[in-house]
Coordinates of C-alpha atoms and ligand atoms in Angstrom, one line a residue:
M2 CA 41.1 -11.0 32.6
S3 CA 38.9 -9.5 35.4
G4 CA 39.4 -5.9 36.2
I5 CA 41.3 -5.3 33.0
G6 CA 39.2 -2.3 31.8
S7 CA 40.2 -0.3 34.9
R8 CA 44.0 -0.9 34.4
R9 CA 46.3 1.0 32.1
G10 CA 47.4 -1.3 29.3
F11 CA 51.0 -2.0 28.6
V12 CA 53.0 -3.8 25.8
S13 CA 56.2 -5.8 26.3
L14 CA 58.1 -6.5 23.2
V15 CA 59.9 -9.7 24.3
G16 CA 62.6 -11.8 22.8
A17 CA 62.1 -15.5 23.3
G18 CA 65.7 -16.5 22.5
P19 CA 66.5 -19.3 20.1
G20 CA 64.1 -22.0 21.1
D21 CA 64.8 -23.6 24.5
P22 CA 62.5 -22.0 27.2
E23 CA 65.5 -22.2 29.6
L24 CA 67.2 -19.6 27.4
L25 CA 64.5 -17.0 28.2
T26 CA 65.5 -14.0 30.3
R27 CA 64.0 -13.9 33.8
R28 CA 62.2 -10.7 32.8
A29 CA 60.7 -12.4 29.7
A30 CA 59.4 -15.3 32.0
A31 CA 58.0 -12.7 34.4
R32 CA 56.1 -10.8 31.7
L33 CA 54.7 -14.0 30.2
A34 CA 53.4 -15.1 33.7
G35 CA 51.5 -11.8 34.0
A36 CA 50.3 -11.5 30.4
D37 CA 46.6 -11.2 29.5
V38 CA 47.4 -11.5 25.7
V39 CA 50.4 -13.0 23.9
L40 CA 50.9 -12.3 20.2
Y41 CA 53.5 -14.9 19.1
D42 CA 55.5 -15.7 16.0
A43 CA 56.1 -19.0 14.2
L44 CA 59.7 -19.5 15.6
V45 CA 58.5 -19.3 19.2
D46 CA 58.7 -22.7 20.9
L47 CA 55.3 -23.7 22.1
A48 CA 56.7 -24.7 25.5
V49 CA 57.5 -21.0 26.1
L50 CA 53.8 -20.2 25.8
D51 CA 53.1 -22.5 28.7
L52 CA 54.8 -19.8 30.8
A53 CA 51.7 -17.7 30.1
P54 CA 48.9 -19.7 31.6
R55 CA 46.4 -16.9 31.9
A56 CA 46.9 -15.3 28.5
Q57 CA 44.9 -15.4 25.4
R58 CA 47.4 -16.6 22.8
I59 CA 47.2 -15.2 19.3
F60 CA 49.4 -16.6 16.5
V61 CA 50.6 -13.8 14.2
G62 CA 53.4 -15.5 12.4
K63 CA 53.9 -16.9 8.9
R64 CA 52.7 -20.5 8.4
A65 CA 53.7 -22.5 5.4
G66 CA 51.3 -22.1 2.5
R67 CA 49.4 -19.2 4.2
P68 CA 49.9 -15.5 3.7
A69 CA 51.7 -13.7 6.5
V70 CA 49.6 -11.6 8.9
R71 CA 50.1 -8.0 7.8
Q72 CA 52.4 -6.0 10.1
E73 CA 49.8 -3.2 10.4
F74 CA 47.3 -5.7 11.7
I75 CA 49.7 -6.8 14.4
H76 CA 50.2 -3.1 15.4
R77 CA 46.4 -2.7 15.6
L78 CA 46.0 -5.8 17.7
M79 CA 48.7 -4.7 20.1
I80 CA 47.4 -1.2 20.4
R81 CA 43.7 -2.2 20.8
A82 CA 44.5 -4.8 23.6
A83 CA 46.6 -2.3 25.4
R84 CA 43.9 0.3 25.2
R85 CA 41.5 -2.2 26.7
G86 CA 43.8 -2.4 29.7
C87 CA 45.6 -5.6 28.9
A88 CA 49.1 -6.6 29.7
V89 CA 50.2 -7.5 26.2
V90 CA 53.3 -9.6 25.4
R91 CA 54.5 -9.4 21.8
L92 CA 56.8 -12.4 21.7
K93 CA 59.4 -12.9 19.0
G94 CA 62.0 -15.6 18.3
G95 CA 65.6 -14.6 19.3
D96 CA 65.9 -10.8 19.9
P97 CA 63.0 -8.5 18.8
F98 CA 65.3 -6.0 17.2
V99 CA 67.4 -8.5 15.0
F100 CA 65.4 -9.0 11.8
G101 CA 62.3 -9.1 14.0
R102 CA 60.5 -5.9 13.0
G103 CA 60.5 -5.0 16.6
G104 CA 61.7 -1.4 15.8
E105 CA 58.6 -1.0 13.6
E106 CA 56.4 -2.2 16.4
A107 CA 58.1 0.1 18.9
L108 CA 57.6 3.0 16.5
A109 CA 53.9 2.2 16.1
L110 CA 53.4 2.0 19.9
T111 CA 55.2 5.3 20.3
G112 CA 53.0 6.8 17.6
A113 CA 49.8 5.5 19.3
G114 CA 50.9 6.8 22.8
V115 CA 50.8 3.3 24.2
P116 CA 53.3 2.6 27.0
F117 CA 55.7 -0.2 26.2
E118 CA 59.1 -1.8 27.1
I119 CA 61.6 -3.8 25.2
V120 CA 62.9 -7.1 26.7
P121 CA 66.0 -8.2 24.8
G122 CA 66.3 -11.9 23.9
I123 CA 69.3 -14.0 22.9
S124 CA 69.6 -13.7 19.1
S125 CA 70.1 -16.9 17.1
A126 CA 72.8 -14.9 15.3
I127 CA 75.1 -15.6 18.3
A128 CA 73.2 -18.5 20.1
A129 CA 73.0 -20.8 17.1
P130 CA 76.8 -20.9 16.5
E131 CA 77.5 -20.9 20.2
L132 CA 75.3 -23.9 20.9
A133 CA 77.2 -25.7 18.2
G134 CA 80.5 -24.8 19.9
I135 CA 81.4 -22.0 17.4
P136 CA 82.4 -18.6 18.9
V137 CA 81.7 -15.8 16.5
T138 CA 84.8 -14.0 17.6
H139 CA 88.0 -15.6 18.9
R140 CA 91.3 -14.0 19.7
G141 CA 93.8 -14.6 16.9
V142 CA 91.1 -16.0 14.6
S143 CA 88.3 -13.4 14.1
T144 CA 88.0 -10.0 15.7
G145 CA 84.5 -9.3 14.5
F146 CA 81.4 -10.6 12.9
V147 CA 78.7 -9.4 10.5
V148 CA 75.1 -10.6 10.5
V149 CA 73.2 -10.4 7.3
S150 CA 69.8 -11.5 6.0
G151 CA 70.3 -13.9 3.1
H152 CA 66.7 -13.7 1.9
A153 CA 67.5 -11.3 -1.0
E154 CA 70.6 -10.2 -2.7
A155 CA 69.8 -6.5 -2.0
A156 CA 69.9 -7.3 1.7
Y157 CA 73.5 -8.5 1.8
R158 CA 75.4 -7.5 -1.4
G159 CA 76.4 -4.0 -0.3
I160 CA 77.8 -5.4 3.0
L161 CA 79.5 -8.6 1.8
E162 CA 81.2 -7.2 -1.2
N163 CA 83.0 -4.7 1.0
L164 CA 84.4 -7.4 3.3
A165 CA 88.0 -8.3 2.8
P166 CA 88.4 -12.0 2.4
Q167 CA 88.7 -13.9 5.7
S168 CA 88.6 -10.6 7.6
C169 CA 85.7 -11.6 10.0
T170 CA 83.0 -14.1 10.6
V171 CA 79.9 -13.9 8.5
V172 CA 76.6 -15.0 10.0
V173 CA 73.6 -15.4 7.7
L174 CA 70.1 -15.5 8.9
M175 CA 67.1 -16.3 6.7
G176 CA 69.6 -17.6 4.1
I177 CA 69.1 -21.3 3.6
G178 CA 67.2 -20.9 0.3
G179 CA 69.6 -18.3 -1.1
I180 CA 72.9 -19.6 0.4
T181 CA 74.3 -20.5 -3.0
D182 CA 74.3 -16.8 -4.1
V183 CA 75.7 -15.7 -0.8
A184 CA 78.6 -18.1 -1.0
A185 CA 79.2 -17.3 -4.7
L186 CA 79.5 -13.6 -3.9
L187 CA 82.1 -14.3 -1.2
V188 CA 84.1 -16.6 -3.5
A189 CA 84.0 -13.9 -6.2
R190 CA 85.2 -11.4 -3.6
G191 CA 88.3 -13.7 -3.0
W192 CA 87.2 -15.8 0.0
G193 CA 89.0 -19.2 -0.2
L194 CA 86.9 -22.2 -1.4
L195 CA 88.2 -24.0 1.6
T196 CA 86.9 -21.4 4.2
P197 CA 85.0 -23.5 6.8
A198 CA 81.3 -23.0 7.1
A199 CA 78.6 -24.5 9.3
V200 CA 74.8 -24.6 9.1
I201 CA 72.9 -24.9 12.4
F202 CA 69.3 -26.0 12.1
G203 CA 66.9 -25.7 15.0
A204 CA 69.4 -24.4 17.6
G205 CA 68.2 -24.7 21.1
T206 CA 65.5 -27.3 20.2
A207 CA 65.5 -31.1 20.6
A208 CA 65.8 -31.3 16.7
A209 CA 69.0 -29.3 16.6
D210 CA 71.4 -30.4 13.9
V211 CA 74.8 -29.0 12.8
W212 CA 76.4 -29.5 9.4
T213 CA 80.0 -28.4 8.7
M214 CA 81.4 -28.0 5.2
T215 CA 83.6 -25.6 3.1
L216 CA 82.5 -22.4 1.4
G217 CA 83.0 -24.3 -1.9
E218 CA 80.5 -27.0 -0.8
L219 CA 78.1 -24.3 0.5
Q220 CA 78.2 -22.7 -2.9
R221 CA 76.6 -25.9 -4.3
G222 CA 73.6 -25.3 -1.9
I223 CA 72.2 -27.1 1.1
E224 CA 68.9 -29.0 1.5
S225 CA 67.6 -29.8 5.0
S226 CA 65.6 -32.9 5.4
D227 CA 63.3 -30.9 7.5
S228 CA 62.4 -27.6 5.8
T229 CA 60.4 -26.4 8.8
L230 CA 63.6 -26.0 10.9
P231 CA 65.1 -22.5 10.8
G232 CA 68.8 -22.5 9.9
T233 CA 71.6 -20.1 10.6
V234 CA 74.8 -20.2 8.5
V235 CA 78.3 -19.2 9.8
I236 CA 81.2 -18.7 7.4
G237 CA 84.8 -18.2 8.6
D238 CA 87.8 -19.7 10.3
V239 CA 86.1 -19.8 13.7
V240 CA 84.1 -22.8 12.5
R241 CA 87.3 -24.9 12.9
L242 CA 87.2 -24.3 16.6
R243 CA 84.1 -26.5 16.8
A244 CA 86.3 -29.6 16.6
A245 CA 88.4 -28.5 19.5
I246 CA 85.5 -27.1 21.6
A247 CA 84.1 -30.5 22.0
F248 CA 80.8 -30.3 23.8
D249 CA 77.4 -31.6 23.2
A250 CA 74.7 -29.1 24.3
A251 CA 72.2 -31.8 25.0
D252 CA 74.7 -33.9 27.2
C253 CA 75.8 -30.8 29.1
E254 CA 72.2 -29.8 29.8
A255 CA 71.5 -33.3 31.1
A256 CA 74.7 -33.3 33.3
A257 CA 73.8 -29.9 34.8
R258 CA 70.4 -31.1 36.0
Ligands
SAM571 C1 63.1 -13.5 10.9 S1 64.7 -14.0 11.5 C2 64.5 -13.6 13.2 C3 65.8 -13.6 14.0 C4 65.5 -13.4 15.4 N1 64.9 -12.2 15.7 C5 66.8 -13.6 16.3 O1 67.3 -12.7 16.8 O2 67.2 -14.8 16.3 C6 64.5 -15.7 11.4 C7 65.8 -16.4 11.2 O3 66.6 -16.6 12.4 C8 67.4 -17.8 12.4 N2 66.9 -18.6 13.4 C9 65.8 -18.3 14.2 N3 65.8 -19.4 15.2 C10 66.8 -20.3 14.9 C11 67.1 -21.5 15.5 N4 66.5 -22.0 16.5 N5 68.2 -22.1 14.9 C12 68.8 -21.6 13.9 N6 68.5 -20.5 13.3 C13 67.5 -19.8 13.8 C14 67.1 -18.4 11.0 O4 68.1 -17.9 10.1 C15 65.7 -17.8 10.6 O5 65.5 -17.8 9.2

């Protein structure tokens, strides 16, 4: 960190993608290589942090059983480090602007007059289904998709109750615990009980697991054997394509090496 005091600090709000460090953008890797400080979330794969060998690493995510670090505290850390002349990377899982509070952090930096950039990442909303062989849109099957947060009814009700049955693909993030209510709402809205659904746990990691089922089954709830793995739920006819798009992400990766 020598000479930091004389430099102008800068913050990069960086998306780390869904897990696999190979799914980082080149710009994300470059910013990590040059970082003095990395503030990272719980869903960031630790292998990604190895790309920042010089940096002081500060965990600011939620950890089971512990209260989350307050958002304002994260803002203060970023601003203070940048004002000290540090190259700061604020590293988030997936994309920083998709349920990542990246917008709030960008506003805080703007308000403080700290120069910053935004480095998009691959959101799990698309990558998790994709790595499971499920396209979120497909000609003749689904011409659009909506992404909702399933953590609270207020976050999705207004969106899902206005969707005509089977009109698009529904992707639910942060929804494993509340998936019964999400599924029940769609069924009440007229979506068929046999609508296919998939749950993708830990996409882009060695522990990745994909479960397929029907909306009726989803309505009865799901329980992962590993509650630490994040899960993304996909509902819609595109899930059927998984059987035809027969590929195994891990095999393909090995073959490409
Ligand atoms: C707070 S949101 C952040 C989303 C992130 N900004 C993105 O664009 O992917 C966290 C949710 O993303 C989903 N998620 C993140 N990483 C995932 C992964 N590797 N596999 C499946 N779902 C994932 C889960 O639904 C998780 O609850």
